[in-house]
C-alpha positions in Angstrom: 85.1 92.7 61.5 87.1 89.8 62.6 90.5 89.1 62.7 92.1 85.5 62.2 95.3 83.6 63.3 97.1 82.5 60.4 100.4 82.6 62.4 102.2 78.8 63.1 101.6 79.5 67.6 104.4 77.1 69.2 102.0 76.6 72.2 98.3 75.7 71.2 96.5 76.5 73.9 97.7 80.3 72.9 94.7 79.5 70.1 92.8 80.5 72.9 93.8 84.4 72.9 91.9 85.0 69.5 89.3 86.6 70.3 86.8 89.5 67.4 87.8 93.1 68.7 84.2 93.7 68.4 83.7 91.2 71.6 83.1 93.3 74.5 84.9 91.4 76.8 86.1 95.3 78.3 82.6 95.8 79.2 83.0 92.5 82.4 83.5 93.3 86.1 86.6 93.1 87.4 87.9 90.4 89.4 90.9 91.7 90.1 91.3 91.3 94.7 90.4 95.3 96.0 94.1 95.2 97.6 95.1 94.4 94.1 93.9 97.2 91.7 95.8 99.7 92.5 99.5 98.4 91.8 100.8 101.6 93.6 99.1 100.2 97.0 102.8 99.9 98.4 105.0 102.2 97.9 107.9 100.0 99.4 108.0 98.1 96.2 107.8 101.4 93.8 111.0 102.7 92.2 112.2 106.2 92.3 113.2 107.5 88.9 116.9 107.5 87.3 119.0 108.7 84.9 121.7 108.0 82.7 122.6 111.0 81.8 122.0 115.2 83.3 119.4 116.0 81.1 120.1 119.6 79.9 118.5 121.3 76.8 116.0 123.7 77.2 113.0 125.1 75.6 114.0 128.0 73.8 111.6 130.7 71.5 112.6 134.0 70.2 112.2 136.6 72.1 108.8 138.4 72.4 107.2 135.8 70.4 105.3 134.3 73.5 101.4 134.2 74.1 100.0 137.1 77.3 96.8 136.3 79.1 94.3 138.1 77.4 96.4 136.2 73.8 96.5 132.5 73.8 96.1 132.3 70.3 98.5 132.8 67.8 100.3 136.2 66.9 100.0 136.1 63.6 98.5 132.7 60.6 101.4 133.9 58.2 103.5 134.1 60.4 106.9 131.7 60.9 109.8 131.1 63.0 113.4 131.2 62.3 116.5 129.7 64.7 120.3 129.4 64.3 122.8 127.4 65.7 126.3 127.6 65.2 128.6 125.6 67.2 131.9 123.1 66.6 133.1 119.8 66.3 137.2 118.4 67.4 136.4 115.7 65.3 132.9 114.2 63.1 132.4 111.0 65.6 131.2 107.7 63.6 127.6 108.2 64.3 125.3 111.2 65.2 121.7 111.7 65.4 120.1 115.3 65.6 117.7 115.3 68.3 114.3 118.3 67.6 111.2 119.1 69.5 109.2 121.5 67.5 105.3 122.1 66.8 103.6 122.7 63.4 105.7 122.7 60.1 109.2 121.7 60.8 112.4 122.3 57.9 115.5 121.7 59.5 118.9 122.1 57.2 122.7 121.5 58.7 125.4 122.6 56.9 123.4 124.3 53.3 121.3 120.5 52.7 117.7 120.4 53.5 117.5 117.3 56.1 113.5 117.7 56.7 111.1 119.2 55.8 107.8 118.0 58.1 103.5 119.1 57.8 102.5 118.0 61.1 101.0 115.7 61.5 96.8 117.6 63.0 94.8 114.3 63.0 97.8 114.2 66.4 96.9 116.1 70.0 98.4 119.6 69.8 101.8 119.3 71.3 105.4 118.1 70.0 106.8 116.2 67.0 110.5 114.6 67.8 112.3 114.9 65.0 115.2 111.7 65.3 118.2 112.6 62.0 121.0 110.6 61.3 123.3 114.0 60.1 127.3 112.3 60.9 127.6 112.8 56.6 126.9 116.2 56.7 128.9 117.5 59.6 132.2 118.0 59.8 134.9 119.0 61.7 135.3 121.9 63.1 132.7 125.3 62.4 128.4 123.6 61.5 125.9 125.9 61.2 122.3 124.1 62.2 119.2 126.5 61.3 115.7 125.9 61.8 111.9 127.1 61.0 108.3 126.2 62.6 105.0 127.4 61.5 101.6 126.9 61.4 102.1 125.7 65.1 100.3 123.3 66.4 99.8 124.5 69.8 96.3 123.4 72.7 94.1 126.2 74.9 95.1 126.1 78.2 92.8 126.9 81.5 95.9 129.7 83.0 96.4 133.2 82.9 100.1 132.2 83.7 102.0 133.6 79.9 104.7 131.2 80.3 102.6 128.1 79.9 100.1 129.3 77.6 103.9 129.5 76.0 104.8 126.4 76.6 101.1 125.0 75.8 100.6 126.6 72.5 103.0 125.2 71.0 105.5 128.6 71.3 108.9 126.5 71.8 111.9 124.3 70.5 114.2 121.7 72.3 117.8 120.8 70.0 120.3 118.4 70.5 122.5 116.5 68.8 124.4 113.5 70.3 127.0 111.1 69.4 125.3 107.8 69.0 122.4 105.9 66.7 118.8 107.1 66.7 117.8 106.2 70.3 121.5 105.3 72.3 121.8 108.1 74.9 125.4 109.6 75.0 126.0 113.5 76.1 125.2 115.7 73.1 128.1 117.3 71.9 125.3 121.1 71.6 122.3 121.5 73.3 119.0 124.6 73.0 120.4 126.8 75.0 121.0 131.2 75.3 123.6 130.9 72.6 121.0 130.1 70.2 119.7 133.2 67.6 116.0 133.7 67.1 113.7 135.6 64.8 109.8 135.7 64.2 108.5 137.0 60.8 105.3 138.2 60.8 105.6 137.9 56.9 105.9 134.8 55.0 107.2 136.3 52.4 110.5 137.5 54.5 111.2 134.7 55.8 115.0 134.2 54.9 117.3 131.8 52.3 117.1 128.2 54.7 120.2 127.2 52.2 122.9 130.7 53.5 121.2 131.1 56.5 122.2 127.3 58.3 125.8 127.9 57.1 128.7 128.7 58.8 129.7 131.5 57.0 126.1 133.4 57.1 126.5 136.7 58.7 123.8 135.8 62.3 125.0 138.5 64.4 122.2 140.7 63.7 120.3 138.0 64.9 118.6 138.6 68.8 120.2 136.1 71.2 117.0 133.3 72.4 115.0 133.4 75.8 114.7 130.6 77.2 111.8 128.7 79.0 114.0 126.0 81.1 115.4 123.6 81.4 112.7 120.6 78.7 111.9 118.5 82.7 112.5 121.6 84.6 109.2 122.8 85.6 106.0 120.6 86.3 103.6 122.5 84.6 105.5 121.2 81.3 103.8 118.0 81.7 100.0 119.5 81.1 97.5 118.9 79.1 99.7 116.3 77.3 101.7 119.0 75.8 104.4 117.1 75.5 103.5 113.2 74.8 106.1 113.5 71.6 108.3 113.6 74.1 109.0 109.8 74.8 111.0 109.6 71.8 113.5 112.1 73.3 116.0 109.6 75.0 117.1 110.2 78.3 113.2 111.2 79.1 110.9 111.2 81.7 108.2 113.5 81.7 108.0 113.1 85.7 108.6 114.8 88.9 111.4 113.9 91.4 108.8 113.0 93.5 106.8 110.5 91.6 108.2 106.6 90.8 108.0 104.2 88.8 107.0 100.6 88.6 106.2 97.2 86.6 103.2 95.8 85.0 103.1 93.6 82.8 99.9 92.3 81.2 97.1 90.4 82.4 95.7 88.7 78.7 96.8 89.2 74.6 93.0 90.2 73.9 93.4 89.4 70.2 96.1 88.6 67.3 96.4 89.6 63.9 99.4 87.6 62.0 98.4 88.0 58.4 101.2 85.7 57.4 103.7 85.9 59.8 105.1 84.1 62.0 104.6 85.0 66.4 106.1 82.8 68.6 105.8 82.9 72.2 103.6 84.7 73.0 102.9 83.9 76.8 106.9 85.8 77.2 104.1 89.1 77.7 101.9 88.3 79.9 104.6 85.4 81.8 107.7 86.9 81.5 108.8 84.8 85.3 107.3 81.9 83.6 109.2 81.9 79.6 112.8 82.7 79.1 112.4 83.0 75.2 111.7 85.9 73.9 108.6 87.5 72.2 109.4 87.4 68.3 107.3 88.3 64.9 108.7 87.3 61.6 107.8 89.0 58.7 106.6 87.6 55.8 107.7 88.3 52.1 103.8 88.9 52.2 103.6 91.5 54.7 104.3 94.4 53.2 101.4 93.9 50.9 98.6 94.0 54.1 98.0 95.0 57.2 101.0 94.7 59.3 100.8 91.8 62.4 99.2 93.5 65.7 98.0 92.4 69.1 96.5 93.7 72.0 96.5 94.3 75.3 95.8 94.1 78.8 96.5 95.6 81.8 93.6 94.5 84.0 92.9 98.0 85.8 92.9 101.6 84.0 96.7 102.3 84.0 98.7 105.7 84.8 102.5 105.6 83.0 104.0 104.8 79.4 104.4 101.7 77.4 107.9 99.8 77.6 109.7 97.8 74.8 112.8 96.1 75.9 114.6 94.9 72.9 116.4 91.6 72.2 117.2 91.9 69.0 120.8 93.3 67.2 117.7 94.7 65.0 116.2 98.4 65.6 112.4 97.8 66.2 109.6 99.3 64.5 106.6 98.9 66.0 103.1 101.0 66.1 101.3 101.6 69.7 97.1 103.0 70.6 96.1 103.4 74.3 93.0 103.5 75.0 90.8 103.0 78.2 88.7 100.6 76.7 89.5 97.7 73.4 87.5 100.2 71.0 89.3 103.0 71.7 92.6 101.7 71.6 91.7 100.2 68.6 89.1 103.3 66.6 89.7 106.5 67.9 92.8 106.4 70.4 92.6 110.0 72.1 96.7 110.1 71.4 96.5 108.9 68.3 98.5 106.2 66.8 102.6 106.6 67.8 104.8 105.0 66.5 108.3 103.7 68.8 111.7 103.0 67.8 113.4 100.9 69.5 117.5 100.3 69.4 118.9 97.4 69.5 119.2 95.5 72.6 117.6 98.5 74.1 114.2 99.9 75.5 111.8 102.6 74.4 108.7 103.9 75.8 105.4 105.3 74.5 104.0 108.6 75.6 102.4 109.0 78.7 98.5 108.7 79.6 96.2 107.0 81.2 95.2 103.4 79.6 94.1 99.8 79.6 95.1 98.3 77.0 97.2 99.4 74.6 97.2 97.8 70.6 100.8 97.2 69.1 100.8 97.2 65.1 104.4 95.3 64.2 106.3 97.5 61.5 109.5 95.1 61.5 111.1 92.3 62.6 110.4 92.1 66.6 112.8 90.2 69.5 111.4 91.1 72.3 112.6 90.4 76.0 108.9 92.7 77.7 105.6 94.9 76.3 104.9 95.6 79.6 104.0 99.3 81.5 106.6 101.4 82.7 103.7 103.2 85.9 104.0 106.5 87.3 102.5 107.1 90.6 103.2 109.5 93.9 103.8 107.5 97.0 101.1 106.9 99.1 99.7 105.5 101.8 97.0 104.1 102.4 95.7 105.3 105.9 91.7 105.9 105.4 89.7 102.1 105.3 85.9 101.2 104.8 84.4 97.7 105.2 81.1 96.3 104.8 79.1 92.5 104.0 78.3 94.7 100.8 81.4 93.8 98.5 79.8 95.9 95.9 79.8 99.5 98.0 84.2 98.6 100.0 84.9 98.0 95.5 83.0 101.3 95.7 85.3 102.8 97.9 87.9 100.9 96.8 87.9 101.9 93.7 87.5 105.5 94.2 90.5 105.2 95.7 92.4 104.9 93.2 90.5 106.6 91.2 92.3 109.2 92.9 95.1 108.0 93.1 95.6 108.1 89.5 95.3 111.8 89.7 97.7 112.5 91.7 100.6 113.1 89.6 103.0 116.0 89.2 100.5 117.3 91.2 96.0 116.7 91.2 94.6 116.5 88.3 91.4 115.7 86.3 92.4 112.4 84.5 95.5 110.9 84.1 94.5 110.8 79.6 92.5 114.0 79.9 92.8 116.0 80.4 95.9 116.2 82.8 95.3 119.7 84.3 94.8 121.4 87.6 91.2 121.9 87.6 89.6 123.0 91.2 86.3 122.2 91.1 87.6 118.4 90.0 89.7 118.6 93.5 87.0 119.8 95.8 85.7 116.3 95.2 88.7 114.6 94.6 90.7 116.7 97.4 88.3 115.3 100.3 89.0 111.4 99.2 92.7 112.2 99.1 91.8 113.3 102.7 90.4 110.7 104.3 92.6 107.9 102.6 96.0 108.9 102.4 96.3 112.5 105.1 98.7 114.2 102.2 99.9 116.8 102.0 102.4 117.8 100.1 100.8 117.0 96.4 97.5 119.1 97.4 98.9 122.1 99.0 101.2 122.4 96.1 97.8 122.1 93.7 95.8 124.3 95.4 98.6 127.4 95.7 99.4 126.7 91.7 95.7 126.8 90.8 95.6 130.0 93.2 98.9 132.3 92.3 98.4 131.9 88.7 96.3 134.8 88.6 96.9 136.2 92.5 93.4 136.1 92.5 92.8 138.6 90.8 90.7 136.5 87.9 89.0 133.3 88.3 90.3 130.2 89.2 90.8 128.4 85.7 88.6 131.0 85.0 85.9 129.7 85.8 83.7 131.4 88.6 82.1 129.1 90.8 85.7 127.0 90.9 86.4 129.8 93.3 84.3 129.4 94.9 84.9 125.2 95.5 88.4 126.3 95.5 88.2 128.4 99.2 85.5 124.9 100.5 88.5 122.9 99.3 90.4 124.6 101.4 88.8 125.6 104.4 88.8 121.4 104.2 91.6 120.2 103.4 92.7 122.9 107.2 90.2 120.3 109.2 92.0 117.3 107.8 95.5 118.7 108.6 95.8 121.8 110.8 98.7 122.9 108.8 98.9 126.8 109.0 101.8 127.6 108.1 100.5 126.5 104.7 96.9 128.4 105.4 98.2 131.3 106.3 100.9 131.3 102.7 97.2 132.2 101.6 95.8 134.9 102.9 97.1 137.1 100.7 95.6 135.1 97.2 92.4 134.6 99.7 91.5 138.3 100.4 92.4 138.9 96.7 89.9 136.6 94.9 87.5 137.3 97.5 87.7 140.8 95.9 87.7 139.3 93.1 84.2 137.8 93.5 83.1 140.2 95.6 82.5 141.9 91.4 80.1 139.3 90.8 77.7 140.3 93.0 75.1 142.7 92.2 72.7 145.4 93.9 70.3 142.7 95.1 72.7 140.4 96.5 72.9 138.0 94.0 75.4 136.7 91.8 75.9 138.8 88.2 78.7 137.7 86.5 80.3 140.4 84.3 80.1 139.7 80.6 82.3 137.3 78.8 83.1 134.8 81.7 82.6 131.1 81.4 79.9 129.0 83.0 80.5 126.5 84.4 78.4 123.8 87.0 77.9 120.5 85.6 78.2 118.5 82.4 74.5 117.9 82.2 71.9 120.2 79.8 71.2 124.1 81.2 74.2 124.1 83.6 77.1 125.0 81.0 76.9 127.7 80.2 74.7 131.0 80.9 71.3 130.1 81.8 69.1 131.2 84.6 69.9 127.9 86.4 73.8 127.3 85.8 73.6 131.2 87.3 71.3 129.6 90.3 73.9 127.3 91.5 76.8 129.4 91.3 75.0 131.2 93.5 74.6 128.6 96.1 78.6 127.9 94.8 79.8 131.2 96.3 77.2 131.0 99.1 78.8 128.8 101.0 82.6 129.7 99.4 82.4 133.0 101.8 80.6 131.3 104.7 84.1 129.4 104.6 85.7 132.3 103.1 85.1 133.5 107.8 85.9 130.4 109.2 89.4 130.5 107.5 90.6 134.2 107.8 88.6 133.8 111.2 91.9 131.1 111.5 94.3 132.4 110.1 93.4 135.3 113.1 92.3 137.6 109.9 89.6 139.0 112.7 88.3 142.1 110.9 88.2 139.9 107.7 86.2 137.3 108.6 83.5 139.2 110.5 83.6 141.2 107.1 83.1 137.9 105.7 80.9 136.4 108.2 78.2 139.2 108.0 78.5 139.0 104.4 77.6 135.0 104.3 74.7 135.7 106.4 73.6 138.9 104.0 74.3 136.9 101.4 72.3 133.5 102.0 68.9 135.5 103.4 68.8 137.5 99.4 68.8 133.8 98.2 66.9 132.2 99.9 63.5 134.8 99.6 65.0 135.7 96.0 66.0 131.6 94.9 63.6 129.4 96.2 60.4 129.2 95.1 57.7 129.6 98.1 55.5 127.1 97.1 57.3 124.5 97.0 59.9 125.5 98.5 62.8 123.6 96.6 65.7 126.0 94.2 65.6 125.6 90.4 64.6 122.5 88.4 67.1 120.1 88.9 69.4 118.3 91.6 72.8 120.1 91.4 71.4 123.8 91.9 69.3 122.1 94.9 71.9 119.7 96.2 74.1 123.1 97.0 71.2 125.2 98.0 71.4 122.5 100.1 75.1 122.8 101.1 74.9 126.3 101.1 72.8 127.0 104.1 69.8 128.3 101.7 67.7 125.8 102.9 67.3 125.8 105.6 65.6 122.8 107.7 62.7 124.1 107.4 62.7 123.0 103.6 63.8 119.4 104.3 60.8 118.2 104.3 59.8 119.3 100.4 62.6 119.0 98.9 62.5 115.4 99.5 59.2 114.8 98.0 59.8 116.7 95.5 63.3 116.8 94.7 65.5 114.1 95.3 63.5 111.2 95.9 62.9 110.8 92.6 67.2 110.7 92.7 67.3 106.6 91.2 65.0 106.8 88.6 65.7 106.5 84.6 63.2 106.6 83.3 64.5 108.7 79.5 63.0 111.9 80.2 64.8 111.5 83.7 67.6 114.5 84.9 71.4 114.1 84.4 74.0 114.7 86.8 78.4 113.5 86.4 79.7 111.7 88.9 80.7 114.9 90.0 77.8 116.6 91.3 76.7 113.3 92.6 79.0 113.8 95.1 77.2 116.6 96.7 73.7 114.7 96.0 74.5 112.8 98.2 76.2 115.1 100.6 73.1 117.5 100.9 70.4 114.3 100.3 72.5 113.5 103.7 72.5 116.1 105.9 68.9 116.6 104.9 68.2 113.4 107.3 68.4 110.6 104.1 71.7 108.9 103.9 70.0 105.1 103.4 68.2 106.5 100.3 71.5 107.7 99.1 73.7 104.6 99.6 70.7 102.8 97.7 72.1 105.6 94.6 75.5 104.8 95.0 75.2 101.5 94.5 73.0 101.6 91.6 75.1 104.6 89.5 78.7 103.9 90.2 78.0 100.0 91.1 76.5 100.7 87.4 79.4 102.1 86.3 81.0 98.5 88.1 79.2 96.5 86.4 80.1 97.4 83.5 84.1 96.8 83.9 84.9 100.3 85.7 87.9 99.6 87.8 88.7 103.7 88.7 85.1 105.9 87.8 84.5 107.9 84.8 83.9 111.3 83.9 80.2 110.4 83.1 77.1 108.5 83.6 74.5 108.0 83.0 72.6 104.2 83.6 70.5 105.5 80.8 73.6 104.9 77.7 74.3 102.3 75.8 75.0 99.1 77.5 77.7 97.4 74.7 80.1 99.2 74.4 79.6 101.6 77.2 83.0 103.7 75.7 80.9 105.8 73.1 77.8 106.8 75.1 79.7 108.1 77.7 78.9 111.5 77.0 81.6 115.0 78.6 83.0 118.4 77.6 80.5 119.1 74.6 81.5 115.7 73.9 80.8 111.6 72.7 82.1 108.9 73.5 86.1 107.6 73.5 87.5 111.0 74.0 85.7 111.0 77.3 87.9 110.4 80.5 87.8 106.4 81.8 89.5 107.4 85.1 88.3 111.2 87.0 88.8 112.5 90.1 86.2 114.3 90.6 83.6 110.7 89.7 85.7 109.6 93.4 83.4 111.5 96.1 81.9 108.2 97.3 85.0 107.4 98.7 84.9 110.8 100.9 80.9 109.9 101.5 81.3 106.9 102.9 84.2 108.0 105.5 82.7 111.4 106.0 78.8 110.1 106.1 77.9 106.4 106.8 81.3 106.4 109.7 80.6 109.4 110.2 83.9 111.0 111.5 84.0 113.9 110.7 86.4 117.0 111.6 84.6 120.2 113.2 88.2 121.5 114.1 91.8 122.1 112.6 93.3 119.5 111.8 91.3 116.6 113.9 91.4 119.4 116.8 87.5 118.2 117.4 86.2 116.1 115.4 82.2 114.8 115.2 81.6 110.9 114.8 77.9 110.1 113.7 78.1 106.5 112.6 75.2 105.9 110.1 74.4 101.9 108.8 72.2 103.1 106.9 71.0 99.4 107.1 73.3 97.4 107.3 74.5 95.4 110.1 77.7 96.8 110.2 80.3 99.0 108.8 83.7 99.3 110.0 86.8 101.7 109.1 89.6 103.9 109.3 89.6 107.8 109.4 93.8 109.4 109.6 94.4 112.8 111.3 98.0 113.9 112.1 97.2 112.7 115.5 96.7 108.7 114.7 93.5 107.0 112.7 91.0 106.5 114.4 89.2 103.5 113.9 85.8 102.6 114.4 83.0 99.5 114.0 79.7 100.7 114.5 76.7 97.9 114.5 73.1 98.0 116.2 73.5 99.0 120.0 77.4 99.4 119.4 80.4 101.0 118.9 83.6 100.5 119.3 86.1 103.3 119.3 90.2 103.6 119.0 91.0 107.6 119.5 94.2 108.9 119.3 95.3 111.3 121.5 94.9 115.2 120.5 91.2 114.9 119.7 88.6 116.1 121.3 85.0 114.2 119.6 81.8 114.3 120.3 80.4 111.2 119.3 76.6 111.3 118.6 74.5 107.8 118.9 70.8 106.6 117.6 69.0 107.0 121.0 66.1 108.0 122.2 66.6 109.7 126.3 65.8 106.2 128.0 67.9 104.1 126.7 71.5 103.6 129.3 74.1 104.2 127.9 77.8 102.6 128.8 81.6 103.0 127.7 83.8 100.7 128.1 80.7 98.9 130.5 80.3 102.0 132.4 77.1 104.2 133.3 77.9 107.2 131.5 75.8 110.7 131.2 75.3 112.1 127.6 73.5 114.9 126.2 71.8 116.7 124.5 72.6 116.1 120.2 71.8 118.8 117.1 70.4 115.9 115.3 66.9 114.5 117.1 66.5 111.4 117.7 70.6 111.4 119.1 72.9 111.1 122.2 76.0 112.7 122.2 79.0 111.6 124.6 81.9 114.0 124.6 85.6 111.7 125.1 88.9 113.4 125.0 90.9 111.2 126.1 92.6 108.7 123.5 91.8 105.2 123.9 89.6 102.2 122.8 86.3 102.5 124.0 82.9 100.6 123.8 80.2 102.4 123.7 76.7 101.0 124.0 73.1 101.3 124.7 70.4 99.2 125.9 
């Protein structure tokens, strides 16, 4: 379908903006320069969030009505919850607005009058809806009574076992405030939800009270129990997860972002398309060039607008962003619009993840849409509109790009930058899997995105908070995220993080939880030394056939993840000073490694299962040995870049482990070629951040519709997923070859690998400073900070003379054939040359 512009535009050039919504312009490579890809790249340009007034309302619920870790469901389908509050006003304000945030169906009564009977819109994702009601005409000087009834809660499921978060995300909370102001305007509240409220749960809906009577001041509600508070509406990082608070944008003054986050403004780069109908649209250039045009963007509806589609336009912000749409009014009257976000044009038009959301903009005020990840915003104008600006209020964690990578291959450079930006997008209130979906902590995702953060930003605080909260949700007594393999990858990622940071205080904090988690993992080891999960446990390795269910292949891959985890746990326990536990788990690692090799390896083919994923983890865990590497290459990894219909499937997530495994068995050049084709394929198809899933065989014209992950296909799939950012870490760790071996880079191996490139150059941050190197054939230029003891591996046979800064040096044999090693333990600039 094509939409035609039928309005008089004041600038004739704007007629070029009229494009068909099916034009698929999204599926074009980004033209944004690499250094401009991340709009929050410069932390000095980010601003702290400011508040006109403190946020005082609390989330409340009836006592005993919360969910529990063992029961992540609504307790009774026919249950209703009733809440009541009596408050006193000295006088009735001229304007008054009541805001109620609740999940599910809601009835609201004030002073005996019914104000709202709302039936929840189940087409929207689970979460809270804010109801804004003008109530000045119903208020009284003196005592007032407000009563609410909620049922058919519209809550989401959560992987955590934390009862408080299950309660909130499950929809068992309400928030209320009464302000002496018109809708959309901020003012100090006259009454808020707090522990002065009363509430009760009715297990039988037939026993529910008479709301007209309950909402009068004369009703005797002293027998009702006091409610429980689960905290202020912006008091807990976990309240911002899982899009549960997406509807809170309609609560004036709500930010929903942690104090350490910052904001920036991003204007649209282009208007993709316009449908005006019989409306008049003026000054559209103001939206994309606000500094060059002082005239307000205007939409004037015609008398015919009620009988046809409302005027609409689609804005493109040029790249995936994390934030919320902001609309600033230049009108004397309220403005009403509906918005839909999309990571692609098609999503914004056809199936926005957050649904179509209505936004009320007060006169000469501003209003926001929900927080999410998106690139496109479709706006439909439901009233006349005069707007000073429509832009993105970006939300970012302040970082400094300390790591870098450069080569003569422009695609590789963009892949490195895109992975870095993807990881940065996911650094929000903690390190999340994605900024659209799920907006939550997942240990497997963190194992990959955390390595990117280590190599690029050297971030500590957010990484530590995410690792701590993941394990503290269960105290190590259950699988992390409810997935056995994610327990193993939590340990693996923690070890990588400690090698980068050397933060011993934080590591010691994890000691008790690590031991508890290992004891929990021990229960999953059968008498034969193989992974033998307990019944009803959740399986996940990767979103590909046979790896996201209880199958022999998934159990095999999880077994290898466990072996890797025991190896890293032994090292961590040794770093903690727990020698006894370190020795215990080092022995356990060796025993399980040997048994896995004996029982899970095909003795004829020297392979470990049927997939790239299982074989990659066999390599990384040490179950596969150098004796297997040739067979693994010939029988498994040599066909990684096949794109025939019968080729296996892999996500960008586990693709990172495959890249690492290919390097370990000596095939970095082939891994680099696959990286360029696979992740470069996403960029060729329009990616500005890396996608949750990808397969070169999927549709090209509208790529988003073909993506498959999480058991679904299409727009639901995330286009900004931290677990897909692995190539950035791989390029730093394997091509630059900078890998810490001791805590906090006290010792480091530097082994540049050109992999067929003429030269590579880059930086890796350490707690001691930046390691910078440039490598080309026969020469390495290295800047080394103090406090770092480096083993430099140089590709050379014993015949070549080696010089460091012009002087001949003695080199040792390296553990890798064809390499020589040089020890450098002092800061300085070094030129290493082989002749």
